[in-house]
mmCIF file of C-alpha atoms in Angstrom:
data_model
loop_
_atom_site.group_PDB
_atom_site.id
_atom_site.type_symbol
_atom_site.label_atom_id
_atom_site.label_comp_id
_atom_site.label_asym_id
_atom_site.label_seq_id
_atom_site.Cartn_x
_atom_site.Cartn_y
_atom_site.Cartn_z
ATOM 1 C CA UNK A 1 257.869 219.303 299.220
ATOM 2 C CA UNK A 2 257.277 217.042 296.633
ATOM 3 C CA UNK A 3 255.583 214.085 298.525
ATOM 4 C CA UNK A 4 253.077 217.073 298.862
ATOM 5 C CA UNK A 5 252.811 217.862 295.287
ATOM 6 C CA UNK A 6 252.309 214.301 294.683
ATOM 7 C CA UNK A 7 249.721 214.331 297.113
ATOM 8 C CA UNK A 8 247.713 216.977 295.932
ATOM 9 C CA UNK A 9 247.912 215.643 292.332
ATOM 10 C CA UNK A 10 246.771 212.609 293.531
ATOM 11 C CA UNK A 11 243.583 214.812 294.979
ATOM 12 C CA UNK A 12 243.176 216.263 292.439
ATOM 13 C CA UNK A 13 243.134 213.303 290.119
ATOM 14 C CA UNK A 14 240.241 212.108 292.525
ATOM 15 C CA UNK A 15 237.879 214.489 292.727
ATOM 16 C CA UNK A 16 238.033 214.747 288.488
ATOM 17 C CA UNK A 17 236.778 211.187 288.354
ATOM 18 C CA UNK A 18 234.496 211.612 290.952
ATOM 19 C CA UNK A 19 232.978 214.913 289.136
ATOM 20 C CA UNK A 20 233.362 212.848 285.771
ATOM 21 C CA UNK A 21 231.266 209.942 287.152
ATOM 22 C CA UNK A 22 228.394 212.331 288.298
ATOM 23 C CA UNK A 23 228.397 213.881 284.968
ATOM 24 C CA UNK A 24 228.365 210.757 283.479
ATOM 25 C CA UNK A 25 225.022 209.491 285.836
ATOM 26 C CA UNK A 26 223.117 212.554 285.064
ATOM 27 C CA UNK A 27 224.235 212.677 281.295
ATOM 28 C CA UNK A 28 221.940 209.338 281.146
ATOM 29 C CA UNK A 29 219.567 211.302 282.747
ATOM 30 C CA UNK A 30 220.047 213.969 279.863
ATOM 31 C CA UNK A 31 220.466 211.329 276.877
ATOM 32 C CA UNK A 32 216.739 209.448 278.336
ATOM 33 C CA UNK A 33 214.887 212.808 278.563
ATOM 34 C CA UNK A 34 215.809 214.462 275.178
ATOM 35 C CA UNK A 35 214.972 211.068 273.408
ATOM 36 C CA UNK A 36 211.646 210.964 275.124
ATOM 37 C CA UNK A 37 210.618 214.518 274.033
ATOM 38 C CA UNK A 38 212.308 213.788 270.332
ATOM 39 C CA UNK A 39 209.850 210.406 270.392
ATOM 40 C CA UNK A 40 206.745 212.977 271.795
ATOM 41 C CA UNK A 41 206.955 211.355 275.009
ATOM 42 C CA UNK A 42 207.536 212.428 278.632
ATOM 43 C CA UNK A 43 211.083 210.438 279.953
ATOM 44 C CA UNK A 44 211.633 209.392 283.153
ATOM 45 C CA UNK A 45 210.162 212.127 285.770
ATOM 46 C CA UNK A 46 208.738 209.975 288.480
ATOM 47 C CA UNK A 47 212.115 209.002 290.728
ATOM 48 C CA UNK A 48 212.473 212.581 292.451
ATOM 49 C CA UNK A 49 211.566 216.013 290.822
ATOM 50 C CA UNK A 50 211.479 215.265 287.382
ATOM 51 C CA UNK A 51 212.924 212.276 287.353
ATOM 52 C CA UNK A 52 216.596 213.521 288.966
ATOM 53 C CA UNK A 53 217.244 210.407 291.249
ATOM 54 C CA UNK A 54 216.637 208.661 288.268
ATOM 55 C CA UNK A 55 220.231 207.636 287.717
ATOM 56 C CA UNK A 56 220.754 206.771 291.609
ATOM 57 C CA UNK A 57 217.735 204.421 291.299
ATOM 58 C CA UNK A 58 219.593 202.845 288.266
ATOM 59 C CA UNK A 59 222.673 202.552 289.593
ATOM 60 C CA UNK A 60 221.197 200.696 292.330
ATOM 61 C CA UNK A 61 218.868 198.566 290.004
ATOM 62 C CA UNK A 62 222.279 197.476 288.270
ATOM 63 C CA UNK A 63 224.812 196.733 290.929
ATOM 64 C CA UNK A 64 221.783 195.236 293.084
ATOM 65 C CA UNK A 65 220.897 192.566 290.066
ATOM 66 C CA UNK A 66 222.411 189.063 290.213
ATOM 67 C CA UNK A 67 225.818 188.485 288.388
ATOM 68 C CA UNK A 68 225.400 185.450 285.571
ATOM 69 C CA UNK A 69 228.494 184.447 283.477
ATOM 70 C CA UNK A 70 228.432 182.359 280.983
ATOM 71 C CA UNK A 71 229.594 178.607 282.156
ATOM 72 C CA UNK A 72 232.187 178.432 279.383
ATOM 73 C CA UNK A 73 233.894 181.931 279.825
ATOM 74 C CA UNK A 74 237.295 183.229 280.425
ATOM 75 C CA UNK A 75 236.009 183.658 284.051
ATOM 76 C CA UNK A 76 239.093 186.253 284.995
ATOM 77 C CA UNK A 77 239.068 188.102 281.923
ATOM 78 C CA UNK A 78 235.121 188.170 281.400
ATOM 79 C CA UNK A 79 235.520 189.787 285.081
ATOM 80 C CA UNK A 80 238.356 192.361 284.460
ATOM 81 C CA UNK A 81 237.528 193.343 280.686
ATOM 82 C CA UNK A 82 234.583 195.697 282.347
ATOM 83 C CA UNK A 83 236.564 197.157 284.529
ATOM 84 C CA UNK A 84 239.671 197.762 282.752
ATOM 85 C CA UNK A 85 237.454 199.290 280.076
ATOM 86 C CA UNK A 86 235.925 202.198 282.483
ATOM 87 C CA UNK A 87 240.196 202.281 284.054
ATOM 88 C CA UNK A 88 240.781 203.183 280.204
ATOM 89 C CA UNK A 89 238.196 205.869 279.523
ATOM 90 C CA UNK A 90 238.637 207.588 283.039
ATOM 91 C CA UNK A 91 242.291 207.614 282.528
ATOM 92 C CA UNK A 92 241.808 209.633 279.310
ATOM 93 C CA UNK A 93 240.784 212.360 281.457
ATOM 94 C CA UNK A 94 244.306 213.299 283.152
ATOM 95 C CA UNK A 95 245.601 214.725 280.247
ATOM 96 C CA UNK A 96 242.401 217.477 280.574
ATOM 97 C CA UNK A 97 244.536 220.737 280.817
ATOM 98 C CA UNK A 98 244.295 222.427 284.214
ATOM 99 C CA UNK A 99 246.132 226.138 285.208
ATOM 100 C CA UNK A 100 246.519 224.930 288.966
ATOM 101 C CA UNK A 101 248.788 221.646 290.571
ATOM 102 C CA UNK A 102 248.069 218.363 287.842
ATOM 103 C CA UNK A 103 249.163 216.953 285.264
ATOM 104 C CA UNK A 104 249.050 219.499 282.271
ATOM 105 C CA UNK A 105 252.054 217.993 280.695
ATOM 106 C CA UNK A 106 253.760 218.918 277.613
ATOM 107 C CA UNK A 107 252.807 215.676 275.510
ATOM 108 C CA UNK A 108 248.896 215.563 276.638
ATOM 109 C CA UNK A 109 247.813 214.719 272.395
ATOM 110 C CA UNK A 110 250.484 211.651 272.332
ATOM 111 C CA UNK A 111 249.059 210.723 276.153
ATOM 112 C CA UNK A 112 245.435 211.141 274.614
ATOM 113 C CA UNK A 113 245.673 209.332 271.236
ATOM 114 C CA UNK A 114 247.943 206.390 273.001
ATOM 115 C CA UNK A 115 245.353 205.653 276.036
ATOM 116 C CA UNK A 116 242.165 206.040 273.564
ATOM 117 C CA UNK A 117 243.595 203.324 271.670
ATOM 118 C CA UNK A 118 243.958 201.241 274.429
ATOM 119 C CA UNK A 119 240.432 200.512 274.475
ATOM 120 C CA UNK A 120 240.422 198.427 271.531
ATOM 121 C CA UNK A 121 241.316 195.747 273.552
ATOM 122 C CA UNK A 122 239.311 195.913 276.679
ATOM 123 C CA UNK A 123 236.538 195.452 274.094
ATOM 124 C CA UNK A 124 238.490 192.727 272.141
ATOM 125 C CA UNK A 125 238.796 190.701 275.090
ATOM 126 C CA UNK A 126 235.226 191.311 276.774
ATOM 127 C CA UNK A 127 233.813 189.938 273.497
ATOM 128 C CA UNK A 128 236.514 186.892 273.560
ATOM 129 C CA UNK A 129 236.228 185.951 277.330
ATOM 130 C CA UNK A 130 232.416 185.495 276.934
ATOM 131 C CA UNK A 131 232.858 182.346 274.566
ATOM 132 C CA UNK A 132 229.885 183.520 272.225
ATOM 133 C CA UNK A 133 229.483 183.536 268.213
ATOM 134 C CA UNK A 134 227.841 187.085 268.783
ATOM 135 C CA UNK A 135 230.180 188.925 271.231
ATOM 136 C CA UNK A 136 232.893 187.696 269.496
ATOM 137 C CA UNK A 137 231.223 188.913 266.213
ATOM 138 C CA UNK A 138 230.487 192.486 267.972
ATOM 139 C CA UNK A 139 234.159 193.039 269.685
ATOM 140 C CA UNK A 140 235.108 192.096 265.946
ATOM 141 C CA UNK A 141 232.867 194.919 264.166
ATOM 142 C CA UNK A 142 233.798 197.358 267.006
ATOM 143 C CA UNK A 143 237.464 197.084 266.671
ATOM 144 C CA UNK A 144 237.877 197.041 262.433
ATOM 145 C CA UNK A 145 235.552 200.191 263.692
ATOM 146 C CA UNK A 146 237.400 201.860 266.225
ATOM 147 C CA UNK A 147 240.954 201.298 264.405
ATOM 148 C CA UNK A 148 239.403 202.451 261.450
ATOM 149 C CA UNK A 149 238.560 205.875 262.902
ATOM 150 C CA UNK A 150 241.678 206.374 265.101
ATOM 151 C CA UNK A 151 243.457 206.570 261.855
ATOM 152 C CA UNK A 152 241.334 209.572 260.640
ATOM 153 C CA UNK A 153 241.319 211.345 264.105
ATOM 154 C CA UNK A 154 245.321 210.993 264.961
ATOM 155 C CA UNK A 155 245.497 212.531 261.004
ATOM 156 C CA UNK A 156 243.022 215.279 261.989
ATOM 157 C CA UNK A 157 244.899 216.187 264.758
ATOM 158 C CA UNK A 158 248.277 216.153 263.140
ATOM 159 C CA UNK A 159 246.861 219.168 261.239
ATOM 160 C CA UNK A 160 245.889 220.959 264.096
ATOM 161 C CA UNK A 161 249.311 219.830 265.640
ATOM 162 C CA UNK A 162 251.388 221.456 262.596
ATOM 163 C CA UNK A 163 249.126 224.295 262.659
ATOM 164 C CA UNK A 164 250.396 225.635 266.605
ATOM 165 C CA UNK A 165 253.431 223.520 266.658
ATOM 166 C CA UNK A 166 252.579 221.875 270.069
ATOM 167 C CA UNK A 167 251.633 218.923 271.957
ATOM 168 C CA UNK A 168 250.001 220.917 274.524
ATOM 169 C CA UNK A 169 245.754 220.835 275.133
ATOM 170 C CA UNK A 170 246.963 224.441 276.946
ATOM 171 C CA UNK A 171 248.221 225.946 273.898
ATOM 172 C CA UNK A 172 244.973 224.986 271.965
ATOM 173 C CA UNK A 173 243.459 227.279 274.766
ATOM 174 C CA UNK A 174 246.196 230.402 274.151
ATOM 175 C CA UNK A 175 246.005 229.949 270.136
ATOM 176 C CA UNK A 176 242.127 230.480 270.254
ATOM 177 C CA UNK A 177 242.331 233.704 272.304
ATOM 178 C CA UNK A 178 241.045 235.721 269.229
ATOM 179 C CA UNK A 179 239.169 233.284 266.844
ATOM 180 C CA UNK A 180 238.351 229.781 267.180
ATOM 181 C CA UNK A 181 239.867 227.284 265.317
ATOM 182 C CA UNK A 182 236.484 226.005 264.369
ATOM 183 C CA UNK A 183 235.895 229.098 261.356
ATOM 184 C CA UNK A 184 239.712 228.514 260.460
ATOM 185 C CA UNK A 185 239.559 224.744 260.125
ATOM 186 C CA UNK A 186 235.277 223.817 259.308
ATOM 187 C CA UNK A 187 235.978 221.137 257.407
ATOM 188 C CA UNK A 188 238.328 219.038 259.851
ATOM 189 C CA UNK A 189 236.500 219.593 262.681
ATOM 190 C CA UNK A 190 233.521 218.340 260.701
ATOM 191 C CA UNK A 191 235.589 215.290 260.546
ATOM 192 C CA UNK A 192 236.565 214.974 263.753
ATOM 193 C CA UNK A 193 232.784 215.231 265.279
ATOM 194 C CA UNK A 194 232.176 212.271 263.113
ATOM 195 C CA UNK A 195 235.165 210.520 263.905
ATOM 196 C CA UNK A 196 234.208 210.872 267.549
ATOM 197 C CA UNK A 197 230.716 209.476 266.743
ATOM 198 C CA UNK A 198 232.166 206.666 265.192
ATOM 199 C CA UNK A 199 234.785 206.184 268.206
ATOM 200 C CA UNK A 200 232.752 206.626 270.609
ATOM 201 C CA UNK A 201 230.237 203.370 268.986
ATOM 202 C CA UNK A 202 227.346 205.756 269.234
ATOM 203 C CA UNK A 203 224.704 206.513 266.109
ATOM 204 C CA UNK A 204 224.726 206.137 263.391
ATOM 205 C CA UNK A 205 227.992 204.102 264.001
ATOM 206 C CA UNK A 206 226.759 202.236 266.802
ATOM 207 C CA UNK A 207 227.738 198.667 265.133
ATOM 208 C CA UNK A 208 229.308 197.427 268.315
ATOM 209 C CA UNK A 209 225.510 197.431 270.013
ATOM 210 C CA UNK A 210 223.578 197.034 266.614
ATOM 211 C CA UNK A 211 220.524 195.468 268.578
ATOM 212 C CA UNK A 212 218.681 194.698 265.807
ATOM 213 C CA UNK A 213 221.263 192.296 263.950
ATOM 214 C CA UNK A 214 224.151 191.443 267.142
ATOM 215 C CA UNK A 215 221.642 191.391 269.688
ATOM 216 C CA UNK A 216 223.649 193.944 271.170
ATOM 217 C CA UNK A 217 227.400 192.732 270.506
ATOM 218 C CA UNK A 218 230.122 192.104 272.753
ATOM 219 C CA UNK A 219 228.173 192.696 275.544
ATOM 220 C CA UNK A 220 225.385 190.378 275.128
ATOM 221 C CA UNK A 221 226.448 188.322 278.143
ATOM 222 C CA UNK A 222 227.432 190.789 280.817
ATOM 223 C CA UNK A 223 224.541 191.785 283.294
ATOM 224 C CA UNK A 224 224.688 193.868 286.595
ATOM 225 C CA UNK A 225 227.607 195.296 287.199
ATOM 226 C CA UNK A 226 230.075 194.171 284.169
ATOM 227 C CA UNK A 227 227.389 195.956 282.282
ATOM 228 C CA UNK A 228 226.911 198.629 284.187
ATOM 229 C CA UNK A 229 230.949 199.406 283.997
ATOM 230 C CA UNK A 230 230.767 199.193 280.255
ATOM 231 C CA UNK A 231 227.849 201.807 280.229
ATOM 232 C CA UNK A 232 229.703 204.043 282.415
ATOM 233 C CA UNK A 233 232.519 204.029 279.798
ATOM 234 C CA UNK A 234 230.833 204.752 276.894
ATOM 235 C CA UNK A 235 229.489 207.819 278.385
ATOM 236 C CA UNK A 236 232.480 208.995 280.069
ATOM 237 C CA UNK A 237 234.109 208.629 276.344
ATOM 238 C CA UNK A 238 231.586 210.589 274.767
ATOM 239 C CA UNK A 239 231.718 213.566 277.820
ATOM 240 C CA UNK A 240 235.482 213.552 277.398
ATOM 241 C CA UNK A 241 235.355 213.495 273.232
ATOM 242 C CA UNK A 242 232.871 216.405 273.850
ATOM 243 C CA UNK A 243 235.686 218.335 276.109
ATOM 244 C CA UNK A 244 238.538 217.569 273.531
ATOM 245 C CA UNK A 245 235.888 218.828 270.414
ATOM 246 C CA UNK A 246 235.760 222.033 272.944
ATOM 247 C CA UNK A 247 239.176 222.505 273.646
ATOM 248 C CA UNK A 248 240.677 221.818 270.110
ATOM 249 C CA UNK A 249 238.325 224.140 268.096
ATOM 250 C CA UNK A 250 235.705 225.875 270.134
ATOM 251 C CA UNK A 251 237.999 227.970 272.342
ATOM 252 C CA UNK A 252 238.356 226.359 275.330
ATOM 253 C CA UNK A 253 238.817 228.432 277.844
ATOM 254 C CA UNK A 254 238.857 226.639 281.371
ATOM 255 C CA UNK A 255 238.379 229.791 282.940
ATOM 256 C CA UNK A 256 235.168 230.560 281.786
ATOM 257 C CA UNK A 257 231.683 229.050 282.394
ATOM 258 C CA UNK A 258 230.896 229.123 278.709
ATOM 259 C CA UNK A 259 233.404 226.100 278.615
ATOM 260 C CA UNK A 260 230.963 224.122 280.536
ATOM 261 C CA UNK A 261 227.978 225.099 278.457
ATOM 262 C CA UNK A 262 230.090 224.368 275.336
ATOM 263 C CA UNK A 263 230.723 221.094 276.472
ATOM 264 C CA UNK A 264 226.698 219.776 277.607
ATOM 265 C CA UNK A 265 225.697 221.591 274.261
ATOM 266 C CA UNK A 266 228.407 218.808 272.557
ATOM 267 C CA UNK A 267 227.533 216.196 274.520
ATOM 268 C CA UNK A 268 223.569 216.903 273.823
ATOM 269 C CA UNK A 269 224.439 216.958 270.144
ATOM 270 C CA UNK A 270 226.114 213.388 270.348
ATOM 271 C CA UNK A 271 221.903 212.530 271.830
ATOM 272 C CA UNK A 272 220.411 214.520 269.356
ATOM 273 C CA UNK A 273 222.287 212.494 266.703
ATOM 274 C CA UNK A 274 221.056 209.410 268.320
ATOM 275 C CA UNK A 275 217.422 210.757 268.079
ATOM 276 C CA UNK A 276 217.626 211.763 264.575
ATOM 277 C CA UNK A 277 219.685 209.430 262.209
ATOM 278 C CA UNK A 278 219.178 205.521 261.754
ATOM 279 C CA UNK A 279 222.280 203.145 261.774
ATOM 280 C CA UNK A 280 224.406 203.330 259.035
ATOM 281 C CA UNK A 281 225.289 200.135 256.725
ATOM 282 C CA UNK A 282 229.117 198.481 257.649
ATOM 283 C CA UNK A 283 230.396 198.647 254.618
ATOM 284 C CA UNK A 284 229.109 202.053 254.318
ATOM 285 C CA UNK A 285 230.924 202.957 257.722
ATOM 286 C CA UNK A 286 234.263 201.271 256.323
ATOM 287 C CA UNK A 287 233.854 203.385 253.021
ATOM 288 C CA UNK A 288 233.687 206.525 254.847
ATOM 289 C CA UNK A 289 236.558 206.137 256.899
ATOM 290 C CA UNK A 290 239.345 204.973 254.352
ATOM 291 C CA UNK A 291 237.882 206.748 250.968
ATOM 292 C CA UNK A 292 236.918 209.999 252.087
ATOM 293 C CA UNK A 293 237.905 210.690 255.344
ATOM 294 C CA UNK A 294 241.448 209.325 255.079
ATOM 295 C CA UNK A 295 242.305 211.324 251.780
ATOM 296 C CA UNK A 296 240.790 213.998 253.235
ATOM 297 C CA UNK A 297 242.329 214.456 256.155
ATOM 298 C CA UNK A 298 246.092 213.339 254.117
ATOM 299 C CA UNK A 299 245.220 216.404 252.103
ATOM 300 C CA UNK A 300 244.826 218.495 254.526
ATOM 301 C CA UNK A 301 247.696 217.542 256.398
ATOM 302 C CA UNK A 302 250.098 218.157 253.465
ATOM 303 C CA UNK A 303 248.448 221.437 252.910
ATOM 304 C CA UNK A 304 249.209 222.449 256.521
ATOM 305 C CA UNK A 305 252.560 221.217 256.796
ATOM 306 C CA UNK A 306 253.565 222.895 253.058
ATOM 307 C CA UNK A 307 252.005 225.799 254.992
ATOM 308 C CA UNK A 308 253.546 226.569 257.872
ATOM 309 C CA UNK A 309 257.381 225.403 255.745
ATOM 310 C CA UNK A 310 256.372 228.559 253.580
ATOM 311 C CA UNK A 311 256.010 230.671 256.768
ATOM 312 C CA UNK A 312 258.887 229.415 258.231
ATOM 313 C CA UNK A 313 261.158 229.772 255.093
ATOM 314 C CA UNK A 314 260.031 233.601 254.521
ATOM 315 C CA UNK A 315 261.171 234.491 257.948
ATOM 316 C CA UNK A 316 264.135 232.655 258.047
#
């Protein structure tokens, strides 16, 4: 009975990634398009109708292309760092809250904030392994970054956390039933759709690929697929930071097609961004994060935890 359950867990586990992967070809797709027409130009629409097989054609362009490694690199680790990076962002997906057979555990926010941070170091050692001043330099600037913001985002969600007293994504879902906790809570889920920005290394806090300084950072030396894998996570990150943004204050309902919409309109936002605002300075980005965002979200934490110790001490 339960090798079965196992089994179909397993499945299901399976066919997530494999729908997550799609989503992630086609949100290229998305992301090359809306830049095109934000720049008054057309985007791909040559490779199929309107440019649809465009991400099959890249895909093939980048795992067809001949793999170069530096001659001094960690030869292993400049192999694996790629790879364990897209292990790390799919993995983040199993704690996506599902009604039917999977894993909708009880502790799916300590699963999510403990895996997320695991990426820090698929990107430490990528920029390590390749022996170079400027992938060194950009794993360097990406991790200060990403550490930086995981602070803000684990104190963000500790006040959403103290707010419906679970560690649940499900519960976010039965909490929201009547109003969102988007109109209750603007101002922190403000902050967390820039906190995502900033962990996900997109713009304007894209300082891990800052092409015009880092010649695009700690992946300056990967080509074909090592590349390819990195790309792959970056997008899957910013799909799945899109689901968590709709889950924790935009309703969430899995049930319901507007989930899905929700979602692309997220995940077009994080492009839109890209289209719209130039890079930010570092020490900007650093400011931000630990002298208004931090004391922010500390504030707010205190408020809700005084809160619901007021509620709880008038009905005890």
């Amino acid at each position: 009975m339960y090798s079965l359950d196992n089994v179909l867990v397993f499945i299901s586990m399976l066919f997530l990634v494999v729908c997550v992967l799609i989503g992630v070809a086609f949100l290229t797709l998305l992301e090359r398009k809306v830049l095109g027409y934000i720049q008054i130009r057309k985007g791909p629409n040559k490779v199929g109708f309107m440019g649809l097989l465009q991400p099959l054609s890249d895909a093939i362009k980048l795992f067809t292309k001949e793999q170069t490694f530096p001659y001094m690199a960690n030869y292993n680790v400049y192999y694996l760092a790629p790879a364990v990076n897209l292990s790390v962002s799919l993995l983040l997906w199993m704690c996506m809250p599902f009604l039917s057979v999977y894993l909708s555990f009880n502790l799916s926010i300590l699963f999510f904030l403990s895996v997320s941070s695991l990426s820090v170091y698929s990107i430490m050692l990528a920029g390590w392994s390749s022996n170079s001043g400027y992938s060194l330099l950009g794993s360097l600037r990406s991790v200060a970054q990403t550490i930086s913001y995981e602070v803000s985002l684990a104190l963000i969600l500790m006040s959403f956390i103290y707010l419906i007293l679970s560690m649940n994504f499900l519960d976010f879902i039965k909490v929201q039933k009547f109003i969102w906790l988007l109109f209750l809570m603007f101002p922190l889920s403000l902050m967390w759709l820039v906190s995502g920005l900033a962990e996900t290394n997109r713009t304007p806090f894209d300082f891990a690929e800052g092409e015009s300084e880092l010649v695009s950072g700690f992946n300056i030396e990967y080509s074909s697929g090592g590349f390819a894998l990195i790309f792959m996570a970056e997008y899957s990150s910013i799909l799945f930071m899109s689901m968590i943004c709709v889950l924790l204050f935009m309703g969430g309902n899995l049930n319901s097609f507007m989930f899905f919409l929700k979602l692309v309109f997220l995940s077009f936002i994080w492009i839109w961004v890209r289209g719209t605002l130039p890079r930010f300075r570092y020490d900007k980005l650093m400011y931000l994060a630990w002298k208004s965002f931090l004391p922010i979200s500390l504030s707010y934490l205190m408020f809700f935890f005084c809160l619901k110790m007021s509620i709880f001490i008038l009905l005890m």
